[in-house]
mmCIF file of C-alpha atoms in Angstrom:
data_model
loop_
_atom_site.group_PDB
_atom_site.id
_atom_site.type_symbol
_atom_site.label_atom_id
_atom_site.label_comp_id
_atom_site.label_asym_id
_atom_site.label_seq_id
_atom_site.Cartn_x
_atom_site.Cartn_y
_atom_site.Cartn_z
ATOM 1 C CA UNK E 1 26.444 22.459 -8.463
ATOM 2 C CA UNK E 2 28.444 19.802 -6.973
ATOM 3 C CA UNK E 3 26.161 17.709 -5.573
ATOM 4 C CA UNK E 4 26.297 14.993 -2.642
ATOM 5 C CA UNK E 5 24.447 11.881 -3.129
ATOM 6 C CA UNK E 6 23.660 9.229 -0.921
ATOM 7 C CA UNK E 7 22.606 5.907 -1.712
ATOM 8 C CA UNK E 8 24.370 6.705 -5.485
ATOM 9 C CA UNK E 9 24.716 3.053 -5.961
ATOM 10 C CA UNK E 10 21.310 2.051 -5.658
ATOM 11 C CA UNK E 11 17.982 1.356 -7.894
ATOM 12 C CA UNK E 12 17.281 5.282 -7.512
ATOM 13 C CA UNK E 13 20.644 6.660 -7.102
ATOM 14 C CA UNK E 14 21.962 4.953 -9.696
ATOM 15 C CA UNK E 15 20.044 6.509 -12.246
ATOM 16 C CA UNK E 16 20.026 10.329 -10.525
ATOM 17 C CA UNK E 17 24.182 9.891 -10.814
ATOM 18 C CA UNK E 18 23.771 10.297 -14.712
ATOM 19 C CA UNK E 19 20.976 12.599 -14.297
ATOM 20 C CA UNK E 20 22.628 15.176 -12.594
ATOM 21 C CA UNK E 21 26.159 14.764 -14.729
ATOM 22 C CA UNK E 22 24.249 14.909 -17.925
ATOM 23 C CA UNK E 23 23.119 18.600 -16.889
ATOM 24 C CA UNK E 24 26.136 19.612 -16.093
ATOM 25 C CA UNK E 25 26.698 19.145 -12.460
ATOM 26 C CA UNK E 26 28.991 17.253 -10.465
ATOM 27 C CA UNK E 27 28.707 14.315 -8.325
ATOM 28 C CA UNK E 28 30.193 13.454 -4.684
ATOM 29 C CA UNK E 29 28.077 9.993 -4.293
ATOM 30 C CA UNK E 30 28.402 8.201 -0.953
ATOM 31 C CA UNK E 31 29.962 4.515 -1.061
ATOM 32 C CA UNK E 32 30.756 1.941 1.560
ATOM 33 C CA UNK E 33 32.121 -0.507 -0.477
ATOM 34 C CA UNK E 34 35.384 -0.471 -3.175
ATOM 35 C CA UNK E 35 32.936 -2.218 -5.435
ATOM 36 C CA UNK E 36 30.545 0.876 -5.266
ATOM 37 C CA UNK E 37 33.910 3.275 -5.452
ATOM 38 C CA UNK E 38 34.367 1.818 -8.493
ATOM 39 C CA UNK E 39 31.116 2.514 -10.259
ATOM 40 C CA UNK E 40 30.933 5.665 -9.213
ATOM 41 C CA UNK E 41 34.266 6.502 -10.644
ATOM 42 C CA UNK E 42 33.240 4.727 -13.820
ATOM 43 C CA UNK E 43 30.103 6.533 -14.286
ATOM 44 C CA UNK E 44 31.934 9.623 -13.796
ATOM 45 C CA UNK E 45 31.172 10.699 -9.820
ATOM 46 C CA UNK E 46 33.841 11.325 -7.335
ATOM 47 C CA UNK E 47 34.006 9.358 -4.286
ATOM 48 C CA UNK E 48 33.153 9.738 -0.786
ATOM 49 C CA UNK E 49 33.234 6.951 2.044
ATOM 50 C CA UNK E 50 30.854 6.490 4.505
ATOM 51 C CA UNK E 51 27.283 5.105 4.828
ATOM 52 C CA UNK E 52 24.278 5.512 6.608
ATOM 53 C CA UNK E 53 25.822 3.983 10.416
ATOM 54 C CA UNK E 54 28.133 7.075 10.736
ATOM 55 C CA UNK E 55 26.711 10.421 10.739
ATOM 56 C CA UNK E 56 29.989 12.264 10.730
ATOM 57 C CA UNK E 57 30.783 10.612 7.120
ATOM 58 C CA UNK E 58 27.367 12.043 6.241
ATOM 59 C CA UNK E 59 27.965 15.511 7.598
ATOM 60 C CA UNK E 60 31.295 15.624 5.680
ATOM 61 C CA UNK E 61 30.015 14.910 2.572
ATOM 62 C CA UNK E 62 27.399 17.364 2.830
ATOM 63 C CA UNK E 63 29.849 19.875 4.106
ATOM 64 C CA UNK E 64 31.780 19.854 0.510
ATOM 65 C CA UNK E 65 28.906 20.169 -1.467
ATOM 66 C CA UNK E 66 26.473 22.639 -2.838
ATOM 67 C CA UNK E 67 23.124 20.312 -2.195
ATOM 68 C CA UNK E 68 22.293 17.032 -1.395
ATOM 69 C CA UNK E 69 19.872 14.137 -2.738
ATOM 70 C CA UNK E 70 19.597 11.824 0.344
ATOM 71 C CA UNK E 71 17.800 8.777 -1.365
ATOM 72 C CA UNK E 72 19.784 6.081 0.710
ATOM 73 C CA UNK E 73 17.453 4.085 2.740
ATOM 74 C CA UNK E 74 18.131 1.111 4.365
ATOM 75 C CA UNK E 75 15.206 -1.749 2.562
ATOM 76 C CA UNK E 76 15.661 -4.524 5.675
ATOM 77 C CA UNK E 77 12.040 -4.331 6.359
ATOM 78 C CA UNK E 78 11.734 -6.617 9.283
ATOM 79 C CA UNK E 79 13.691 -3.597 11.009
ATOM 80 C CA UNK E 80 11.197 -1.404 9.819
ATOM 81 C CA UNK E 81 11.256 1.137 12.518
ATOM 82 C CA UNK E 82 14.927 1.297 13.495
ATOM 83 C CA UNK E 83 15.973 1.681 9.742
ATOM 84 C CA UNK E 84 13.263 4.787 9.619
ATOM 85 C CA UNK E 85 15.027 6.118 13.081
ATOM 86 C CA UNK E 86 18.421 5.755 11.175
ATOM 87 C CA UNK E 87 17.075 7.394 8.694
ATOM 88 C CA UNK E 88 16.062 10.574 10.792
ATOM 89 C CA UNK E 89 19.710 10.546 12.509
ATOM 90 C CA UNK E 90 21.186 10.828 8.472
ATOM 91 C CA UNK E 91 18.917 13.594 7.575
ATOM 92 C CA UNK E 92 20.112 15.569 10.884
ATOM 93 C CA UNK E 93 23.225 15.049 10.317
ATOM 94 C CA UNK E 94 23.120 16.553 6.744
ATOM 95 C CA UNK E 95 20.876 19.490 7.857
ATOM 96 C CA UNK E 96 23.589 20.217 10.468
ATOM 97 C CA UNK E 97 26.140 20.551 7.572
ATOM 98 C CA UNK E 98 23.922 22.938 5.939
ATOM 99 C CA UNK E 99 23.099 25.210 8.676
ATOM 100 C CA UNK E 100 23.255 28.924 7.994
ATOM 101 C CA UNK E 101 23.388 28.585 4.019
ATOM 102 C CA UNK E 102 20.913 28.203 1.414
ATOM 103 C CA UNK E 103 22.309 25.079 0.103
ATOM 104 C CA UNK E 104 19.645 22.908 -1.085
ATOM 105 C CA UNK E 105 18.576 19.340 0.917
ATOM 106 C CA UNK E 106 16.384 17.151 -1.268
ATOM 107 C CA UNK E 107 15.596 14.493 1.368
ATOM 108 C CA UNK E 108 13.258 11.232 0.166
ATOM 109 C CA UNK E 109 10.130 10.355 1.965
ATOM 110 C CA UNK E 110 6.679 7.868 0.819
ATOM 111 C CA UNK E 111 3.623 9.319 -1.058
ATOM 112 C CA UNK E 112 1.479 7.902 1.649
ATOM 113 C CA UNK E 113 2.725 11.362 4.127
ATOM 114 C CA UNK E 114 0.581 13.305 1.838
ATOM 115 C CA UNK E 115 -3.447 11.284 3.026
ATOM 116 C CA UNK E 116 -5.342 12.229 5.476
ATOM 117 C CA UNK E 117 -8.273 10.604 3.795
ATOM 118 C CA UNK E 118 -8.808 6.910 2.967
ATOM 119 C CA UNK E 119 -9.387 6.928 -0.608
ATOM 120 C CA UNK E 120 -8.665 9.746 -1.424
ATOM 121 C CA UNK E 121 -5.032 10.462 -3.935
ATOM 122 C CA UNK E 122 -2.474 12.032 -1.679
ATOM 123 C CA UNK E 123 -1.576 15.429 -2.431
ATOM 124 C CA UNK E 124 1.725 17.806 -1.983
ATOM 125 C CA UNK E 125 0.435 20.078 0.336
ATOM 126 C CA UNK E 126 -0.647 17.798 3.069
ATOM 127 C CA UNK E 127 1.721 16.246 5.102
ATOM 128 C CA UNK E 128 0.024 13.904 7.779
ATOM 129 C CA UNK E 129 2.392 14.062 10.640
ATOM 130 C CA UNK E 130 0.499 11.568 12.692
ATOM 131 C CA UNK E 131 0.782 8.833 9.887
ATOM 132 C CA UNK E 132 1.097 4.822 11.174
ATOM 133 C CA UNK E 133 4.086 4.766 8.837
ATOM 134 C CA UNK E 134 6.814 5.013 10.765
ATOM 135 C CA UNK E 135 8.662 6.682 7.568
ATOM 136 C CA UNK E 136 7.111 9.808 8.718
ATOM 137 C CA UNK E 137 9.909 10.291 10.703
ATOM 138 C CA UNK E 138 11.654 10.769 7.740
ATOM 139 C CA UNK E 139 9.624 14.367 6.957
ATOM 140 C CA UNK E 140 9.262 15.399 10.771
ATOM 141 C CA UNK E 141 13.182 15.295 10.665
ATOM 142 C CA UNK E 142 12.763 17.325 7.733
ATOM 143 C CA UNK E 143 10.031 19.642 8.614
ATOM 144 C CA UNK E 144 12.246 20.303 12.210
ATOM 145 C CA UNK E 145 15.393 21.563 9.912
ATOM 146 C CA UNK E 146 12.950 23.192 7.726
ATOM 147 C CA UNK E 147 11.902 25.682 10.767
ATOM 148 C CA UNK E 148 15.446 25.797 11.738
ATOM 149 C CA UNK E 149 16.357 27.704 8.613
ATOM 150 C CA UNK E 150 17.572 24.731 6.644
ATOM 151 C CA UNK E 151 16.722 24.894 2.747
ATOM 152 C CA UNK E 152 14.716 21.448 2.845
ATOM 153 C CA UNK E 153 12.266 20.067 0.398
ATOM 154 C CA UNK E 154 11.144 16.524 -0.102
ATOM 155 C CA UNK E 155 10.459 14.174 -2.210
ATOM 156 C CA UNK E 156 7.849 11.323 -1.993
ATOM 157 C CA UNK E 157 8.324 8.412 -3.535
ATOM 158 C CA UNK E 158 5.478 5.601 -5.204
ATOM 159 C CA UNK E 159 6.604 2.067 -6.495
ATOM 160 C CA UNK E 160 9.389 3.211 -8.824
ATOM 161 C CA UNK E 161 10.002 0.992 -11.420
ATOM 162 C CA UNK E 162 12.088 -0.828 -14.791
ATOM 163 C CA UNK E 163 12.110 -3.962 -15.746
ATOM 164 C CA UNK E 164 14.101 -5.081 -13.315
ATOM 165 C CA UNK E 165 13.192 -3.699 -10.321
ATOM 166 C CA UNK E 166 9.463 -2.496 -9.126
ATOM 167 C CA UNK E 167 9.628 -1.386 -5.180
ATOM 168 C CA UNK E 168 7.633 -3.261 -2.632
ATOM 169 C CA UNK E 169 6.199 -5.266 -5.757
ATOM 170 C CA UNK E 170 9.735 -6.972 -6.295
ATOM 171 C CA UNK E 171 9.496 -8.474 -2.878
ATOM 172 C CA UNK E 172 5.947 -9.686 -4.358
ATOM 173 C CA UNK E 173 7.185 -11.786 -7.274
ATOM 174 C CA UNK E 174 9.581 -13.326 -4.738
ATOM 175 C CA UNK E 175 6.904 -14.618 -2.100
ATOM 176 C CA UNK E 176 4.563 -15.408 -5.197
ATOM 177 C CA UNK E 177 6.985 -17.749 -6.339
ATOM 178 C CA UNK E 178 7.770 -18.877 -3.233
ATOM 179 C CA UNK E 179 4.194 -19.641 -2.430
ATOM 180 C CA UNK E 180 2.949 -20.575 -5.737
ATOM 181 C CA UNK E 181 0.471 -18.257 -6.411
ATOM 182 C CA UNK E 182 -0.078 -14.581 -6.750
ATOM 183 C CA UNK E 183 -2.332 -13.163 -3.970
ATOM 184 C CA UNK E 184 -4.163 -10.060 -3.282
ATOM 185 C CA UNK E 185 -6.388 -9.680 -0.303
ATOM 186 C CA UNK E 186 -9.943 -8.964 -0.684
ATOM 187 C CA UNK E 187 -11.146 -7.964 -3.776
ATOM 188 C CA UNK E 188 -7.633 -6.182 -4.782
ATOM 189 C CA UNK E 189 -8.934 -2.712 -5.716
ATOM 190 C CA UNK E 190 -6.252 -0.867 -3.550
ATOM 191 C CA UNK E 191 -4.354 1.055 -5.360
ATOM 192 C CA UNK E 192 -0.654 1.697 -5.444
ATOM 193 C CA UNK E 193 0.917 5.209 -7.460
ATOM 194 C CA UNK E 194 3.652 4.388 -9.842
ATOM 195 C CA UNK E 195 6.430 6.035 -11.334
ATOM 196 C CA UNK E 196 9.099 5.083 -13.858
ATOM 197 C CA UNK E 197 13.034 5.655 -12.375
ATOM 198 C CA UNK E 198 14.013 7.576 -14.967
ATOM 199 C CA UNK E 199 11.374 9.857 -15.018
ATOM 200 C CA UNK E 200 12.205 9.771 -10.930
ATOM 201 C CA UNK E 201 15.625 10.936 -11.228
ATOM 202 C CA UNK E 202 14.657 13.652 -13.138
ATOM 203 C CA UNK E 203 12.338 15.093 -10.932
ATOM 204 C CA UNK E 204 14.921 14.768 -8.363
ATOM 205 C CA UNK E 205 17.513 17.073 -10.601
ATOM 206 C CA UNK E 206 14.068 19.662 -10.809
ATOM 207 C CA UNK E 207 14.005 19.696 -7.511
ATOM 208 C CA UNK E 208 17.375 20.029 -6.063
ATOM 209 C CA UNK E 209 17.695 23.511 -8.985
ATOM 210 C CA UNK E 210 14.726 24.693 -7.693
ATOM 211 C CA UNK E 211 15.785 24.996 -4.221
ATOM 212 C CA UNK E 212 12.502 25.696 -3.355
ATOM 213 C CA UNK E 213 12.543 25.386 0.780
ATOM 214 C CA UNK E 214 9.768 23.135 2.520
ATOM 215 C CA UNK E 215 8.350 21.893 -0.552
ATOM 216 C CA UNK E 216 6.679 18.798 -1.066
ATOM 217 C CA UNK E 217 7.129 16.467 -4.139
ATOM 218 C CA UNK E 218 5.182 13.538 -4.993
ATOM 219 C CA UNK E 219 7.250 11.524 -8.244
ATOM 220 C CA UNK E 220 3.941 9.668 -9.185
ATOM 221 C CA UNK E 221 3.695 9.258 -13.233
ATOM 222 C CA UNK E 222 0.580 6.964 -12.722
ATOM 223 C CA UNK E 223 -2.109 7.658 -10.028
ATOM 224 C CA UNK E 224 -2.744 4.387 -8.810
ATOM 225 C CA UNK E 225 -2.504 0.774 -10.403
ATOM 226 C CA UNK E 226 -4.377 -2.329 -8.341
ATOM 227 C CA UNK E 227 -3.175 -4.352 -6.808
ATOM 228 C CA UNK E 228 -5.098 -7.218 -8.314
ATOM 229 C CA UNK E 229 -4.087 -6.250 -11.258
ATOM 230 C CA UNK E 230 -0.162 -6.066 -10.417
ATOM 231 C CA UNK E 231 -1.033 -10.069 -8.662
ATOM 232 C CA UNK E 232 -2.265 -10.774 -12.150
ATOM 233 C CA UNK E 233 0.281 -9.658 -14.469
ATOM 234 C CA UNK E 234 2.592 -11.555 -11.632
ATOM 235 C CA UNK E 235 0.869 -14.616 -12.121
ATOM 236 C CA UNK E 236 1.200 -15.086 -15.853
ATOM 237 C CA UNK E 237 4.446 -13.968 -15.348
ATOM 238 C CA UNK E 238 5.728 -16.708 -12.927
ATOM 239 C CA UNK E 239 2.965 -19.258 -14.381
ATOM 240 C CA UNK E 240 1.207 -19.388 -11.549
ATOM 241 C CA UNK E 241 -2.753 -19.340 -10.117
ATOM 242 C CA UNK E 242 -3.308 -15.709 -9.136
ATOM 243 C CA UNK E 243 -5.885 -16.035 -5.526
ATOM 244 C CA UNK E 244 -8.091 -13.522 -3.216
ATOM 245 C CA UNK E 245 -6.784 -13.709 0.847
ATOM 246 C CA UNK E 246 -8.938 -13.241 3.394
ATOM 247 C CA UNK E 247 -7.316 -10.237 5.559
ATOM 248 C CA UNK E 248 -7.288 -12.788 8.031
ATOM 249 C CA UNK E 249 -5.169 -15.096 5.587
ATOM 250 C CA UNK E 250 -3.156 -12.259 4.770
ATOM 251 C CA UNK E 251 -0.832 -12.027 7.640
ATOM 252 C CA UNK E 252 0.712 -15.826 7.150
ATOM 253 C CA UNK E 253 0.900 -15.566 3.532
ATOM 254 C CA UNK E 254 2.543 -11.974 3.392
ATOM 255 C CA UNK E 255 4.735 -11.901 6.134
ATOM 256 C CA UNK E 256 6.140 -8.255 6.893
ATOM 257 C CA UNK E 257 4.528 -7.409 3.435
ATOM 258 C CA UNK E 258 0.688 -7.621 4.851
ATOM 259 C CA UNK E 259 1.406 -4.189 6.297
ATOM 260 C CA UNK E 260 1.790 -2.769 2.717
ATOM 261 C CA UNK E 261 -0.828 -5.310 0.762
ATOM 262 C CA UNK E 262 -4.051 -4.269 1.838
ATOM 263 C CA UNK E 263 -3.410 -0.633 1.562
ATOM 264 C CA UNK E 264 -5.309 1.681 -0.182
ATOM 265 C CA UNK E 265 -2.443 4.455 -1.603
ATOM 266 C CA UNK E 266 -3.522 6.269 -4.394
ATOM 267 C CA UNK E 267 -1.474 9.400 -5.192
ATOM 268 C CA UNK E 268 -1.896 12.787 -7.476
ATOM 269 C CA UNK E 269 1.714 14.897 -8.974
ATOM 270 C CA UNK E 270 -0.770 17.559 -10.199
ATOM 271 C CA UNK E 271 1.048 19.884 -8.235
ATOM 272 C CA UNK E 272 4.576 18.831 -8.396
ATOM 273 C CA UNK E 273 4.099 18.532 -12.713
ATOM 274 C CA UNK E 274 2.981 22.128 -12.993
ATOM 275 C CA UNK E 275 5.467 24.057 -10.268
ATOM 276 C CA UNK E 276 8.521 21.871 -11.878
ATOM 277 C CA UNK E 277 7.611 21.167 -15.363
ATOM 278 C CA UNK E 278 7.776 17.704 -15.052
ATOM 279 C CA UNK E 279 5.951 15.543 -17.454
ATOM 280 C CA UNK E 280 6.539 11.283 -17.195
ATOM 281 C CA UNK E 281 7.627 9.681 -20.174
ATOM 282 C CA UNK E 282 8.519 6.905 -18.950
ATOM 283 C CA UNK E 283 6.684 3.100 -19.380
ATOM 284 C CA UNK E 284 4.138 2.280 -17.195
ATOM 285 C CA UNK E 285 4.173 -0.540 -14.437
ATOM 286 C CA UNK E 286 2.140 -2.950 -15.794
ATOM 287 C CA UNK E 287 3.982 -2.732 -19.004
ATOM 288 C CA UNK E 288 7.240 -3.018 -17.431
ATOM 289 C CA UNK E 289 5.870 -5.969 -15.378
ATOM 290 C CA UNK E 290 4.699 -7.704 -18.811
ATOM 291 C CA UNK E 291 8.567 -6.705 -19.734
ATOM 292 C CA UNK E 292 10.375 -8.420 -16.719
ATOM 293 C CA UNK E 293 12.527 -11.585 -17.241
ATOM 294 C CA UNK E 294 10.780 -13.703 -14.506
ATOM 295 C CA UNK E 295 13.266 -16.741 -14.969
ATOM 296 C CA UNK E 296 16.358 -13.750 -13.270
ATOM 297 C CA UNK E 297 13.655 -12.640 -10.224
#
């Protein structure tokens, strides 16, 4: 297939580029920038301008394609909500490309969609549609195409991780440096899923040839890691005293990240491993945590 890719250039992207061109399909991966031009080109990807601000440039990409991976997401989390509204404009405007056609839509959405019951893992075949999260409008954009005909199918995403990079958990090692120490509120038995990005990207391929319409993919290699032990592995890391919050401390040490901190996410792939075949290879987080050059953080 020739395949349109959004955020091509980033942590996720960046790794599904090669993915996809290693199994023989070509890539159309969206760039703003001449700087991300050329690393498309490099890694062998054509080019297509545009970003997440103009829909059009989204709807033409997905026009001259066979399916889309929309993994672009805008990560300025103190606008939160507006970046999850831009994100529901994007996916419209690539369903509305697609109309009438069974081209595939892989869109990208959290593994927290899938719990409707505190403590409990989240699972593929729930989709909580009142979540607080306001990310869910990321799968009610999808679910709406979904009953329009469109050939959508989603994929839900933990902390994906390398050495160099480790989702919400990179903001983390900032503040605990930053602060000097590595916190965790409460007794830090939340748990967060976890999955390597190259094992990600792959499931992304897996899905997009599946073209299996209104499925639900969660890309969790490791069911859930705590968070206490993510603030300690942090803490040796940056050389630093690792310290319980209050929830009521929590707030003026976390900033926007309190909203994530305390959360209690854990996550099963049972499903998604045995209707794709997808097994994780991949490290796991703590490993790639004890990997990670703190000094370049």
């Amino acid at each position: 297939m020739r395949v349109f890719v959004t955020g091509a250039n980033g942590f996720i992207g960046s790794a599904i580029v090669p993915e996809l061109l290693n199994a023989g399909h070509q890539v159309l991966g969206l760039s703003r920038s001449d700087e991300g031009a050329r690393s498309l080109i490099a890694a062998g990807a054509e080019v297509h301008r545009g970003n997440l601000e103009d829909p059009e440039s989204l709807r033409r990409g997905a026009a001259e394609a066979d399916g889309v991976i929309h993994c672009a997401f805008d990560h300025d989390f103190s606008r939160f909500v507006a970046n999850c509204e831009k994100d529901r404009r994007a996916i419209e405007a690539l369903g509305a490309a697609l109309a009438g056609s069974d081209r595939p839509l892989v869109i990208t959405s959290g593994t927290g969609m899938g719990n409707d019951v505190p403590g409990q893992p989240a699972t593929e075949e729930i989709f909580n549609t009142r979540h607080p999260n306001p990310r869910v409008a990321s799968e009610l954009a999808g679910a709406s195409l979904s009953a329009a005909g469109v050939n959508v199918s989603v994929m839900r995403l933990p902390q994906v991780h390398d050495t160099v990079k480790q989702g919400l958990i990179t903001p983390a090692v900032a503040l605990a440096r930053e602060k000097g120490v590595s916190a965790y509120i409460g007794d830090g038995l939340n748990r967060w899923p976890a999955a390597h990005v190259l094992d990600v990207a792959r499931l992304y391929r897996l899905a997009l040839e599946k073209r299996e319409a209104g499925a639900r993919y969660n890309a969790v290699a490791e069911e859930g890691i705590s968070v206490r032990d993510i603030a300690e592995v942090i803490g040796r890391g940056l050389k630093v005293p690792v310290v319980s919050l209050s929830p009521e401390e929590a707030a003026d040490h976390f900033g926007w990240l309190a909203a994530f901190a305390g959360l209690d996410l854990p996550a099963s792939s049972a499903q998604t491993q045995q209707r794709l075949g997808w097994q994780p290879t991949g490290p796991g987080l703590i490993a790639d945590l004890n990997e990670m050059r703190y000094s370049d953080v």
